[in-house]
Amino acid sequence: MATATMAQPGQTAEQVTYLRRLLRQREYRRAVELIDRHLLDVTGTPVPIDDVRTYAYELLGRRGPSALRRVPVNLRRGAPVSLRRPVTVDLRRLTRAELERVLRWLLAAEIRAADDALRADEYADAVAAAEAAGRIDNRSTHIAMVHARALYELAVLALNGKSPDLDEVSQRLQKAGWLTMRAAHDPTVRDAHKKLSAAIDDVSAIVERRRARTARADAVTAVVQRFNRLVQHYNDQDQLISHIQLGNALASLAQVRVDVDRLLQHHAPESPAGVILVDLRGQCVRYKVHLERQGRRIRAD
């Protein structure tokens, strides 16, 4: 019967470091073999070796021996995995807390970089570190929360800047919300999750209100431009030489007037947009009189 041995500086520590490197490189077959040959009964490691083996075996079954060479793996109960050497089947599954513990060991460098960047308000660097961690394994709730917080802060900075791209801000907030949802089941980040989720919802509501205002402002600008193009086009005498052309001009003007009245329902007359629309409505009335005068001239001719 094998006896447990304490991990000592030296060969065992080097093997644990090598094991971590294999897992980061997605060399799951080699990681399992290393554990089975040299580390299975070792204790005193940063995370329990049994948990690390279960983690490696789970990903071996899901993704194959490595990221570059995916060979079908037999996971039937009691059957050895079909690799170069027989590997004992591991039917155990890590709990959420056990998985997070393994991931914090595996992704220690990225977690440290992301945390340091977040504390220094270097939010783009925090996002980059979180994305680097996700390329190794995207299941860490700690990384998810740091990533979400960094995206939220970037969205707020953009929103407070000049002429923010509201679509880009909204996309960042949506991704931040998705990341916080992934961490919702972790009790260790429950309070942070609630606060960040509420903050994301608040800023998302601001973005939607701004988008609505921008859409209304764009609609006002568009109707003014349509009226100006109409006037410019029919001010050319050659464009009003028949009743058909006159009818087209009046029909286009009537549509502009309908859109002006519709937009006025969303803008108070004393607001900046409302003032523009009230003035445009008056111009529509005056231009209609002008067109009707042109129509009488055409009939007279």
PDB file of C-alpha atoms in Angstrom:
ATOM      1  CA  MET A   1       0.000   0.000   0.000  1.00  0.00           C
ATOM      2  CA  ALA A   2       1.432   3.369  -1.010  1.00  0.00           C
ATOM      3  CA  THR A   3       2.223   5.828   1.743  1.00  0.00           C
ATOM      4  CA  ALA A   4       1.707   9.584   1.453  1.00  0.00           C
ATOM      5  CA  THR A   5       4.818  11.689   1.199  1.00  0.00           C
ATOM      6  CA  MET A   6       5.249  15.387   1.871  1.00  0.00           C
ATOM      7  CA  ALA A   7       6.208  17.594  -1.055  1.00  0.00           C
ATOM      8  CA  GLN A   8       9.760  18.882  -0.537  1.00  0.00           C
ATOM      9  CA  PRO A   9      11.701  21.543  -2.403  1.00  0.00           C
ATOM     10  CA  GLY A  10      13.532  19.855  -5.202  1.00  0.00           C
ATOM     11  CA  GLN A  11      12.329  17.176  -7.569  1.00  0.00           C
ATOM     12  CA  THR A  12       8.702  17.063  -6.401  1.00  0.00           C
ATOM     13  CA  ALA A  13       8.342  20.851  -6.587  1.00  0.00           C
ATOM     14  CA  GLU A  14       9.823  20.781 -10.091  1.00  0.00           C
ATOM     15  CA  GLN A  15       7.376  18.074 -11.111  1.00  0.00           C
ATOM     16  CA  VAL A  16       4.432  20.086  -9.775  1.00  0.00           C
ATOM     17  CA  THR A  17       5.666  23.126 -11.709  1.00  0.00           C
ATOM     18  CA  TYR A  18       6.012  20.969 -14.821  1.00  0.00           C
ATOM     19  CA  LEU A  19       2.509  19.577 -14.255  1.00  0.00           C
ATOM     20  CA  ARG A  20       1.114  23.093 -14.170  1.00  0.00           C
ATOM     21  CA  ARG A  21       2.906  23.917 -17.413  1.00  0.00           C
ATOM     22  CA  LEU A  22       1.462  20.830 -19.109  1.00  0.00           C
ATOM     23  CA  LEU A  23      -2.062  21.752 -18.069  1.00  0.00           C
ATOM     24  CA  ARG A  24      -1.634  25.344 -19.258  1.00  0.00           C
ATOM     25  CA  GLN A  25      -0.530  23.943 -22.613  1.00  0.00           C
ATOM     26  CA  ARG A  26      -3.549  21.599 -22.638  1.00  0.00           C
ATOM     27  CA  GLU A  27      -1.342  18.508 -22.632  1.00  0.00           C
ATOM     28  CA  TYR A  28      -3.828  16.550 -20.542  1.00  0.00           C
ATOM     29  CA  ARG A  29      -2.576  13.044 -21.387  1.00  0.00           C
ATOM     30  CA  ARG A  30       0.962  13.903 -20.347  1.00  0.00           C
ATOM     31  CA  ALA A  31      -0.350  15.604 -17.195  1.00  0.00           C
ATOM     32  CA  VAL A  32      -2.306  12.498 -16.150  1.00  0.00           C
ATOM     33  CA  GLU A  33       0.675  10.250 -16.829  1.00  0.00           C
ATOM     34  CA  LEU A  34       2.979  12.519 -14.808  1.00  0.00           C
ATOM     35  CA  ILE A  35       0.628  12.402 -11.840  1.00  0.00           C
ATOM     36  CA  ASP A  36       0.198   8.634 -12.025  1.00  0.00           C
ATOM     37  CA  ARG A  37       3.939   7.989 -12.228  1.00  0.00           C
ATOM     38  CA  HIS A  38       5.332  10.502  -9.763  1.00  0.00           C
ATOM     39  CA  LEU A  39       2.751  12.543  -7.869  1.00  0.00           C
ATOM     40  CA  LEU A  40      -0.243  10.364  -7.060  1.00  0.00           C
ATOM     41  CA  ASP A  41       0.538   9.980  -3.345  1.00  0.00           C
ATOM     42  CA  VAL A  42       2.213  13.351  -2.805  1.00  0.00           C
ATOM     43  CA  THR A  43       0.699  15.709  -0.245  1.00  0.00           C
ATOM     44  CA  GLY A  44       1.459  19.277   0.773  1.00  0.00           C
ATOM     45  CA  THR A  45       1.112  20.634  -2.759  1.00  0.00           C
ATOM     46  CA  PRO A  46      -0.549  24.016  -3.472  1.00  0.00           C
ATOM     47  CA  VAL A  47      -3.740  22.148  -4.426  1.00  0.00           C
ATOM     48  CA  PRO A  48      -4.606  18.498  -3.765  1.00  0.00           C
ATOM     49  CA  ILE A  49      -3.097  16.309  -6.459  1.00  0.00           C
ATOM     50  CA  ASP A  50      -6.287  14.219  -6.588  1.00  0.00           C
ATOM     51  CA  ASP A  51      -8.204  17.350  -7.603  1.00  0.00           C
ATOM     52  CA  VAL A  52      -5.623  18.199 -10.249  1.00  0.00           C
ATOM     53  CA  ARG A  53      -5.800  14.673 -11.684  1.00  0.00           C
ATOM     54  CA  THR A  54      -9.596  14.791 -11.815  1.00  0.00           C
ATOM     55  CA  TYR A  55      -9.362  18.171 -13.555  1.00  0.00           C
ATOM     56  CA  ALA A  56      -6.874  16.841 -16.105  1.00  0.00           C
ATOM     57  CA  TYR A  57      -8.829  13.634 -16.679  1.00  0.00           C
ATOM     58  CA  GLU A  58     -12.094  15.516 -17.196  1.00  0.00           C
ATOM     59  CA  LEU A  59     -10.528  17.703 -19.872  1.00  0.00           C
ATOM     60  CA  LEU A  60      -8.768  14.692 -21.383  1.00  0.00           C
ATOM     61  CA  GLY A  61     -12.153  13.077 -21.940  1.00  0.00           C
ATOM     62  CA  ARG A  62     -13.695  16.281 -23.220  1.00  0.00           C
ATOM     63  CA  ARG A  63     -10.939  17.571 -25.491  1.00  0.00           C
ATOM     64  CA  GLY A  64      -8.608  14.637 -26.159  1.00  0.00           C
ATOM     65  CA  PRO A  65      -4.950  14.118 -25.224  1.00  0.00           C
ATOM     66  CA  SER A  66      -3.908  17.671 -26.183  1.00  0.00           C
ATOM     67  CA  ALA A  67      -5.115  20.781 -27.914  1.00  0.00           C
ATOM     68  CA  LEU A  68      -3.272  19.743 -31.081  1.00  0.00           C
ATOM     69  CA  ARG A  69      -4.069  16.017 -31.284  1.00  0.00           C
ATOM     70  CA  ARG A  70      -7.584  15.031 -30.283  1.00  0.00           C
ATOM     71  CA  VAL A  71      -7.948  11.252 -30.127  1.00  0.00           C
ATOM     72  CA  PRO A  72     -11.234   9.605 -29.081  1.00  0.00           C
ATOM     73  CA  VAL A  73     -11.147   8.592 -25.425  1.00  0.00           C
ATOM     74  CA  ASN A  74     -13.055   5.688 -23.906  1.00  0.00           C
ATOM     75  CA  LEU A  75     -14.830   6.854 -20.759  1.00  0.00           C
ATOM     76  CA  ARG A  76     -16.933   3.760 -20.066  1.00  0.00           C
ATOM     77  CA  ARG A  77     -17.044   2.796 -16.417  1.00  0.00           C
ATOM     78  CA  GLY A  78     -14.128   0.518 -15.516  1.00  0.00           C
ATOM     79  CA  ALA A  79     -12.510   0.706 -18.959  1.00  0.00           C
ATOM     80  CA  PRO A  80      -9.002   2.124 -19.426  1.00  0.00           C
ATOM     81  CA  VAL A  81      -8.583   5.250 -21.496  1.00  0.00           C
ATOM     82  CA  SER A  82      -7.309   4.461 -24.968  1.00  0.00           C
ATOM     83  CA  LEU A  83      -3.870   6.123 -24.813  1.00  0.00           C
ATOM     84  CA  ARG A  84      -0.286   4.990 -25.190  1.00  0.00           C
ATOM     85  CA  ARG A  85      -0.423   3.651 -21.625  1.00  0.00           C
ATOM     86  CA  PRO A  86      -3.513   2.476 -19.748  1.00  0.00           C
ATOM     87  CA  VAL A  87      -4.850   5.225 -17.491  1.00  0.00           C
ATOM     88  CA  THR A  88      -7.152   4.494 -14.576  1.00  0.00           C
ATOM     89  CA  VAL A  89     -10.628   5.837 -15.179  1.00  0.00           C
ATOM     90  CA  ASP A  90     -11.582   8.752 -12.913  1.00  0.00           C
ATOM     91  CA  LEU A  91     -15.352   8.983 -12.477  1.00  0.00           C
ATOM     92  CA  ARG A  92     -15.149  11.698  -9.851  1.00  0.00           C
ATOM     93  CA  ARG A  93     -16.295  15.233 -10.627  1.00  0.00           C
ATOM     94  CA  LEU A  94     -14.935  18.364  -8.997  1.00  0.00           C
ATOM     95  CA  THR A  95     -17.261  20.555  -6.992  1.00  0.00           C
ATOM     96  CA  ARG A  96     -17.485  24.200  -7.916  1.00  0.00           C
ATOM     97  CA  ALA A  97     -15.199  25.148  -5.005  1.00  0.00           C
ATOM     98  CA  GLU A  98     -12.657  22.438  -5.904  1.00  0.00           C
ATOM     99  CA  LEU A  99     -12.597  23.518  -9.532  1.00  0.00           C
ATOM    100  CA  GLU A 100     -12.081  27.159  -8.571  1.00  0.00           C
ATOM    101  CA  ARG A 101      -9.206  26.178  -6.274  1.00  0.00           C
ATOM    102  CA  VAL A 102      -7.498  24.283  -9.102  1.00  0.00           C
ATOM    103  CA  LEU A 103      -8.067  27.157 -11.517  1.00  0.00           C
ATOM    104  CA  ARG A 104      -6.631  29.743  -9.135  1.00  0.00           C
ATOM    105  CA  TRP A 105      -3.461  27.639  -8.945  1.00  0.00           C
ATOM    106  CA  LEU A 106      -3.375  27.004 -12.677  1.00  0.00           C
ATOM    107  CA  LEU A 107      -4.099  30.624 -13.670  1.00  0.00           C
ATOM    108  CA  ALA A 108      -2.135  32.291 -10.868  1.00  0.00           C
ATOM    109  CA  ALA A 109      -0.087  34.490 -13.202  1.00  0.00           C
ATOM    110  CA  GLU A 110      -3.109  35.760 -15.131  1.00  0.00           C
ATOM    111  CA  ILE A 111      -5.128  36.295 -11.938  1.00  0.00           C
ATOM    112  CA  ARG A 112      -2.298  38.282 -10.381  1.00  0.00           C
ATOM    113  CA  ALA A 113      -1.891  40.388 -13.522  1.00  0.00           C
ATOM    114  CA  ALA A 114      -5.637  41.029 -13.786  1.00  0.00           C
ATOM    115  CA  ASP A 115      -5.972  41.936 -10.102  1.00  0.00           C
ATOM    116  CA  ASP A 116      -2.966  44.269 -10.214  1.00  0.00           C
ATOM    117  CA  ALA A 117      -4.253  45.977 -13.352  1.00  0.00           C
ATOM    118  CA  LEU A 118      -7.710  46.440 -11.856  1.00  0.00           C
ATOM    119  CA  ARG A 119      -6.266  47.973  -8.682  1.00  0.00           C
ATOM    120  CA  ALA A 120      -4.179  50.342 -10.836  1.00  0.00           C
ATOM    121  CA  ASP A 121      -7.266  51.335 -12.893  1.00  0.00           C
ATOM    122  CA  GLU A 122      -5.596  49.841 -15.982  1.00  0.00           C
ATOM    123  CA  TYR A 123      -8.822  48.306 -17.182  1.00  0.00           C
ATOM    124  CA  ALA A 124      -7.696  47.379 -20.698  1.00  0.00           C
ATOM    125  CA  ASP A 125      -4.760  45.460 -19.202  1.00  0.00           C
ATOM    126  CA  ALA A 126      -7.137  43.704 -16.809  1.00  0.00           C
ATOM    127  CA  VAL A 127      -9.301  42.649 -19.747  1.00  0.00           C
ATOM    128  CA  ALA A 128      -6.242  41.386 -21.621  1.00  0.00           C
ATOM    129  CA  ALA A 129      -5.116  39.313 -18.616  1.00  0.00           C
ATOM    130  CA  ALA A 130      -8.620  37.889 -18.129  1.00  0.00           C
ATOM    131  CA  GLU A 131      -8.848  36.964 -21.800  1.00  0.00           C
ATOM    132  CA  ALA A 132      -5.452  35.262 -21.590  1.00  0.00           C
ATOM    133  CA  ALA A 133      -6.757  33.209 -18.660  1.00  0.00           C
ATOM    134  CA  GLY A 134      -9.891  32.352 -20.623  1.00  0.00           C
ATOM    135  CA  ARG A 135      -7.825  30.924 -23.456  1.00  0.00           C
ATOM    136  CA  ILE A 136      -6.451  28.376 -20.966  1.00  0.00           C
ATOM    137  CA  ASP A 137      -9.702  27.755 -19.073  1.00  0.00           C
ATOM    138  CA  ASN A 138     -12.651  30.141 -18.932  1.00  0.00           C
ATOM    139  CA  ARG A 139     -14.410  28.695 -15.887  1.00  0.00           C
ATOM    140  CA  SER A 140     -12.824  30.698 -13.065  1.00  0.00           C
ATOM    141  CA  THR A 141     -15.410  32.798 -11.243  1.00  0.00           C
ATOM    142  CA  HIS A 142     -12.677  35.094  -9.907  1.00  0.00           C
ATOM    143  CA  ILE A 143     -11.484  35.844 -13.427  1.00  0.00           C
ATOM    144  CA  ALA A 144     -15.076  36.266 -14.598  1.00  0.00           C
ATOM    145  CA  MET A 145     -15.711  38.915 -11.942  1.00  0.00           C
ATOM    146  CA  VAL A 146     -12.456  40.781 -12.630  1.00  0.00           C
ATOM    147  CA  HIS A 147     -13.155  40.664 -16.367  1.00  0.00           C
ATOM    148  CA  ALA A 148     -16.707  41.926 -15.865  1.00  0.00           C
ATOM    149  CA  ARG A 149     -15.564  44.749 -13.576  1.00  0.00           C
ATOM    150  CA  ALA A 150     -12.909  45.871 -16.068  1.00  0.00           C
ATOM    151  CA  LEU A 151     -15.395  45.857 -18.949  1.00  0.00           C
ATOM    152  CA  TYR A 152     -17.879  47.821 -16.824  1.00  0.00           C
ATOM    153  CA  GLU A 153     -15.270  50.456 -15.975  1.00  0.00           C
ATOM    154  CA  LEU A 154     -14.236  50.761 -19.633  1.00  0.00           C
ATOM    155  CA  ALA A 155     -17.883  51.219 -20.585  1.00  0.00           C
ATOM    156  CA  VAL A 156     -18.341  53.967 -17.982  1.00  0.00           C
ATOM    157  CA  LEU A 157     -15.187  55.768 -19.135  1.00  0.00           C
ATOM    158  CA  ALA A 158     -16.341  55.614 -22.749  1.00  0.00           C
ATOM    159  CA  LEU A 159     -19.821  56.801 -21.815  1.00  0.00           C
ATOM    160  CA  ASN A 160     -18.382  59.832 -20.028  1.00  0.00           C
ATOM    161  CA  GLY A 161     -16.173  60.735 -22.976  1.00  0.00           C
ATOM    162  CA  LYS A 162     -16.913  62.818 -26.041  1.00  0.00           C
ATOM    163  CA  SER A 163     -19.215  61.269 -28.627  1.00  0.00           C
ATOM    164  CA  PRO A 164     -19.222  57.730 -27.174  1.00  0.00           C
ATOM    165  CA  ASP A 165     -19.974  54.804 -29.450  1.00  0.00           C
ATOM    166  CA  LEU A 166     -23.132  53.662 -27.689  1.00  0.00           C
ATOM    167  CA  ASP A 167     -23.214  50.351 -29.559  1.00  0.00           C
ATOM    168  CA  GLU A 168     -19.708  49.501 -28.361  1.00  0.00           C
ATOM    169  CA  VAL A 169     -20.545  50.596 -24.809  1.00  0.00           C
ATOM    170  CA  SER A 170     -23.675  48.448 -24.868  1.00  0.00           C
ATOM    171  CA  GLN A 171     -21.713  45.426 -26.115  1.00  0.00           C
ATOM    172  CA  ARG A 172     -19.203  45.783 -23.277  1.00  0.00           C
ATOM    173  CA  LEU A 173     -21.987  46.015 -20.723  1.00  0.00           C
ATOM    174  CA  GLN A 174     -23.750  42.981 -22.193  1.00  0.00           C
ATOM    175  CA  LYS A 175     -20.552  40.928 -21.992  1.00  0.00           C
ATOM    176  CA  ALA A 176     -19.937  42.159 -18.437  1.00  0.00           C
ATOM    177  CA  GLY A 177     -23.457  41.093 -17.491  1.00  0.00           C
ATOM    178  CA  TRP A 178     -22.920  37.662 -19.021  1.00  0.00           C
ATOM    179  CA  LEU A 179     -19.667  37.228 -17.080  1.00  0.00           C
ATOM    180  CA  THR A 180     -21.285  38.199 -13.780  1.00  0.00           C
ATOM    181  CA  MET A 181     -24.037  35.660 -14.413  1.00  0.00           C
ATOM    182  CA  ARG A 182     -21.377  32.975 -14.758  1.00  0.00           C
ATOM    183  CA  ALA A 183     -20.127  33.857 -11.275  1.00  0.00           C
ATOM    184  CA  ALA A 184     -23.589  34.039  -9.687  1.00  0.00           C
ATOM    185  CA  HIS A 185     -23.403  30.534  -8.195  1.00  0.00           C
ATOM    186  CA  ASP A 186     -20.131  31.196  -6.321  1.00  0.00           C
ATOM    187  CA  PRO A 187     -20.910  32.183  -2.698  1.00  0.00           C
ATOM    188  CA  THR A 188     -17.444  33.695  -2.251  1.00  0.00           C
ATOM    189  CA  VAL A 189     -18.260  36.503  -4.698  1.00  0.00           C
ATOM    190  CA  ARG A 190     -21.973  36.855  -3.901  1.00  0.00           C
ATOM    191  CA  ASP A 191     -21.793  40.410  -2.515  1.00  0.00           C
ATOM    192  CA  ALA A 192     -19.487  41.642  -5.269  1.00  0.00           C
ATOM    193  CA  HIS A 193     -21.726  39.972  -7.815  1.00  0.00           C
ATOM    194  CA  LYS A 194     -24.839  41.733  -6.543  1.00  0.00           C
ATOM    195  CA  LYS A 195     -23.178  45.152  -6.508  1.00  0.00           C
ATOM    196  CA  LEU A 196     -21.637  44.781  -9.944  1.00  0.00           C
ATOM    197  CA  SER A 197     -24.832  43.383 -11.478  1.00  0.00           C
ATOM    198  CA  ALA A 198     -26.816  46.351 -10.129  1.00  0.00           C
ATOM    199  CA  ALA A 199     -24.211  48.803 -11.433  1.00  0.00           C
ATOM    200  CA  ILE A 200     -24.239  47.187 -14.885  1.00  0.00           C
ATOM    201  CA  ASP A 201     -28.046  47.370 -14.989  1.00  0.00           C
ATOM    202  CA  ASP A 202     -27.984  51.060 -14.003  1.00  0.00           C
ATOM    203  CA  VAL A 203     -25.449  52.035 -16.656  1.00  0.00           C
ATOM    204  CA  SER A 204     -27.211  49.891 -19.267  1.00  0.00           C
ATOM    205  CA  ALA A 205     -30.408  51.839 -18.569  1.00  0.00           C
ATOM    206  CA  ILE A 206     -28.503  55.110 -19.068  1.00  0.00           C
ATOM    207  CA  VAL A 207     -27.113  53.830 -22.372  1.00  0.00           C
ATOM    208  CA  GLU A 208     -30.577  52.867 -23.598  1.00  0.00           C
ATOM    209  CA  ARG A 209     -31.949  56.294 -22.695  1.00  0.00           C
ATOM    210  CA  ARG A 210     -29.086  57.950 -24.550  1.00  0.00           C
ATOM    211  CA  ARG A 211     -29.630  55.718 -27.550  1.00  0.00           C
ATOM    212  CA  ALA A 212     -33.296  56.661 -27.563  1.00  0.00           C
ATOM    213  CA  ARG A 213     -32.428  60.371 -27.375  1.00  0.00           C
ATOM    214  CA  THR A 214     -29.844  59.971 -30.111  1.00  0.00           C
ATOM    215  CA  ALA A 215     -32.371  58.166 -32.316  1.00  0.00           C
ATOM    216  CA  ARG A 216     -34.907  60.966 -31.803  1.00  0.00           C
ATOM    217  CA  ALA A 217     -32.279  63.614 -32.546  1.00  0.00           C
ATOM    218  CA  ASP A 218     -31.220  61.741 -35.678  1.00  0.00           C
ATOM    219  CA  ALA A 219     -34.859  61.583 -36.770  1.00  0.00           C
ATOM    220  CA  VAL A 220     -35.179  65.377 -36.391  1.00  0.00           C
ATOM    221  CA  THR A 221     -31.984  65.915 -38.375  1.00  0.00           C
ATOM    222  CA  ALA A 222     -33.188  63.551 -41.088  1.00  0.00           C
ATOM    223  CA  VAL A 223     -36.546  65.293 -41.568  1.00  0.00           C
ATOM    224  CA  VAL A 224     -34.855  68.710 -41.766  1.00  0.00           C
ATOM    225  CA  GLN A 225     -32.466  67.353 -44.406  1.00  0.00           C
ATOM    226  CA  ARG A 226     -35.381  65.905 -46.389  1.00  0.00           C
ATOM    227  CA  PHE A 227     -37.159  69.255 -46.407  1.00  0.00           C
ATOM    228  CA  ASN A 228     -33.994  71.082 -47.487  1.00  0.00           C
ATOM    229  CA  ARG A 229     -33.388  68.619 -50.334  1.00  0.00           C
ATOM    230  CA  LEU A 230     -37.004  69.000 -51.435  1.00  0.00           C
ATOM    231  CA  VAL A 231     -36.777  72.793 -51.552  1.00  0.00           C
ATOM    232  CA  GLN A 232     -33.412  72.710 -53.299  1.00  0.00           C
ATOM    233  CA  HIS A 233     -34.680  70.286 -55.924  1.00  0.00           C
ATOM    234  CA  TYR A 234     -37.892  72.130 -56.785  1.00  0.00           C
ATOM    235  CA  ASN A 235     -36.356  75.594 -56.673  1.00  0.00           C
ATOM    236  CA  ASP A 236     -34.982  74.684 -60.094  1.00  0.00           C
ATOM    237  CA  GLN A 237     -37.578  76.073 -62.480  1.00  0.00           C
ATOM    238  CA  ASP A 238     -37.111  73.121 -64.824  1.00  0.00           C
ATOM    239  CA  GLN A 239     -38.469  70.819 -62.139  1.00  0.00           C
ATOM    240  CA  LEU A 240     -41.885  72.497 -61.986  1.00  0.00           C
ATOM    241  CA  ILE A 241     -43.110  72.612 -65.565  1.00  0.00           C
ATOM    242  CA  SER A 242     -46.078  70.268 -65.281  1.00  0.00           C
ATOM    243  CA  HIS A 243     -48.907  69.388 -62.911  1.00  0.00           C
ATOM    244  CA  ILE A 244     -47.392  65.917 -62.405  1.00  0.00           C
ATOM    245  CA  GLN A 245     -44.172  67.401 -61.059  1.00  0.00           C
ATOM    246  CA  LEU A 246     -46.123  69.824 -58.908  1.00  0.00           C
ATOM    247  CA  GLY A 247     -48.155  66.922 -57.494  1.00  0.00           C
ATOM    248  CA  ASN A 248     -44.972  65.030 -56.660  1.00  0.00           C
ATOM    249  CA  ALA A 249     -43.587  68.058 -54.841  1.00  0.00           C
ATOM    250  CA  LEU A 250     -46.777  68.541 -52.815  1.00  0.00           C
ATOM    251  CA  ALA A 251     -46.922  64.838 -51.931  1.00  0.00           C
ATOM    252  CA  SER A 252     -43.303  64.864 -50.723  1.00  0.00           C
ATOM    253  CA  LEU A 253     -43.968  68.006 -48.708  1.00  0.00           C
ATOM    254  CA  ALA A 254     -47.069  66.439 -47.131  1.00  0.00           C
ATOM    255  CA  GLN A 255     -45.006  63.428 -45.981  1.00  0.00           C
ATOM    256  CA  VAL A 256     -42.444  65.748 -44.442  1.00  0.00           C
ATOM    257  CA  ARG A 257     -45.237  67.554 -42.603  1.00  0.00           C
ATOM    258  CA  VAL A 258     -46.653  64.247 -41.309  1.00  0.00           C
ATOM    259  CA  ASP A 259     -43.226  63.254 -39.962  1.00  0.00           C
ATOM    260  CA  VAL A 260     -42.782  66.672 -38.330  1.00  0.00           C
ATOM    261  CA  ASP A 261     -46.122  66.334 -36.521  1.00  0.00           C
ATOM    262  CA  ARG A 262     -45.225  62.787 -35.423  1.00  0.00           C
ATOM    263  CA  LEU A 263     -41.863  63.878 -34.027  1.00  0.00           C
ATOM    264  CA  LEU A 264     -43.449  66.789 -32.183  1.00  0.00           C
ATOM    265  CA  GLN A 265     -45.338  64.240 -30.101  1.00  0.00           C
ATOM    266  CA  HIS A 266     -41.971  63.227 -28.571  1.00  0.00           C
ATOM    267  CA  HIS A 267     -40.461  66.700 -28.124  1.00  0.00           C
ATOM    268  CA  ALA A 268     -41.767  69.574 -26.039  1.00  0.00           C
ATOM    269  CA  PRO A 269     -42.205  72.712 -28.199  1.00  0.00           C
ATOM    270  CA  GLU A 270     -39.763  74.628 -25.973  1.00  0.00           C
ATOM    271  CA  SER A 271     -37.039  71.959 -26.187  1.00  0.00           C
ATOM    272  CA  PRO A 272     -34.175  72.479 -28.698  1.00  0.00           C
ATOM    273  CA  ALA A 273     -35.544  69.777 -31.010  1.00  0.00           C
ATOM    274  CA  GLY A 274     -39.097  71.054 -30.510  1.00  0.00           C
ATOM    275  CA  VAL A 275     -38.086  74.585 -31.548  1.00  0.00           C
ATOM    276  CA  ILE A 276     -36.534  73.182 -34.744  1.00  0.00           C
ATOM    277  CA  LEU A 277     -39.652  71.140 -35.517  1.00  0.00           C
ATOM    278  CA  VAL A 278     -42.070  74.021 -34.870  1.00  0.00           C
ATOM    279  CA  ASP A 279     -40.025  76.234 -37.185  1.00  0.00           C
ATOM    280  CA  LEU A 280     -39.931  73.455 -39.808  1.00  0.00           C
ATOM    281  CA  ARG A 281     -43.697  73.065 -39.608  1.00  0.00           C
ATOM    282  CA  GLY A 282     -44.046  76.772 -40.392  1.00  0.00           C
ATOM    283  CA  GLN A 283     -41.667  76.434 -43.320  1.00  0.00           C
ATOM    284  CA  CYS A 284     -43.730  73.543 -44.657  1.00  0.00           C
ATOM    285  CA  VAL A 285     -46.860  75.731 -44.578  1.00  0.00           C
ATOM    286  CA  ARG A 286     -45.087  78.584 -46.363  1.00  0.00           C
ATOM    287  CA  TYR A 287     -43.538  76.323 -48.958  1.00  0.00           C
ATOM    288  CA  LYS A 288     -46.910  74.718 -49.673  1.00  0.00           C
ATOM    289  CA  VAL A 289     -48.280  78.215 -50.409  1.00  0.00           C
ATOM    290  CA  HIS A 290     -45.329  78.788 -52.724  1.00  0.00           C
ATOM    291  CA  LEU A 291     -45.958  75.532 -54.578  1.00  0.00           C
ATOM    292  CA  GLU A 292     -49.654  76.277 -54.979  1.00  0.00           C
ATOM    293  CA  ARG A 293     -48.748  79.673 -56.419  1.00  0.00           C
ATOM    294  CA  GLN A 294     -46.465  77.898 -58.869  1.00  0.00           C
ATOM    295  CA  GLY A 295     -49.348  75.615 -59.779  1.00  0.00           C
ATOM    296  CA  ARG A 296     -51.558  78.571 -60.672  1.00  0.00           C
ATOM    297  CA  ARG A 297     -48.773  79.934 -62.828  1.00  0.00           C
ATOM    298  CA  ILE A 298     -48.495  76.601 -64.649  1.00  0.00           C
ATOM    299  CA  ARG A 299     -52.246  76.586 -65.337  1.00  0.00           C
ATOM    300  CA  ALA A 300     -52.101  80.148 -66.574  1.00  0.00           C
ATOM    301  CA  ASP A 301     -49.327  79.220 -68.975  1.00  0.00           C
TER     302      ASP A 301
END
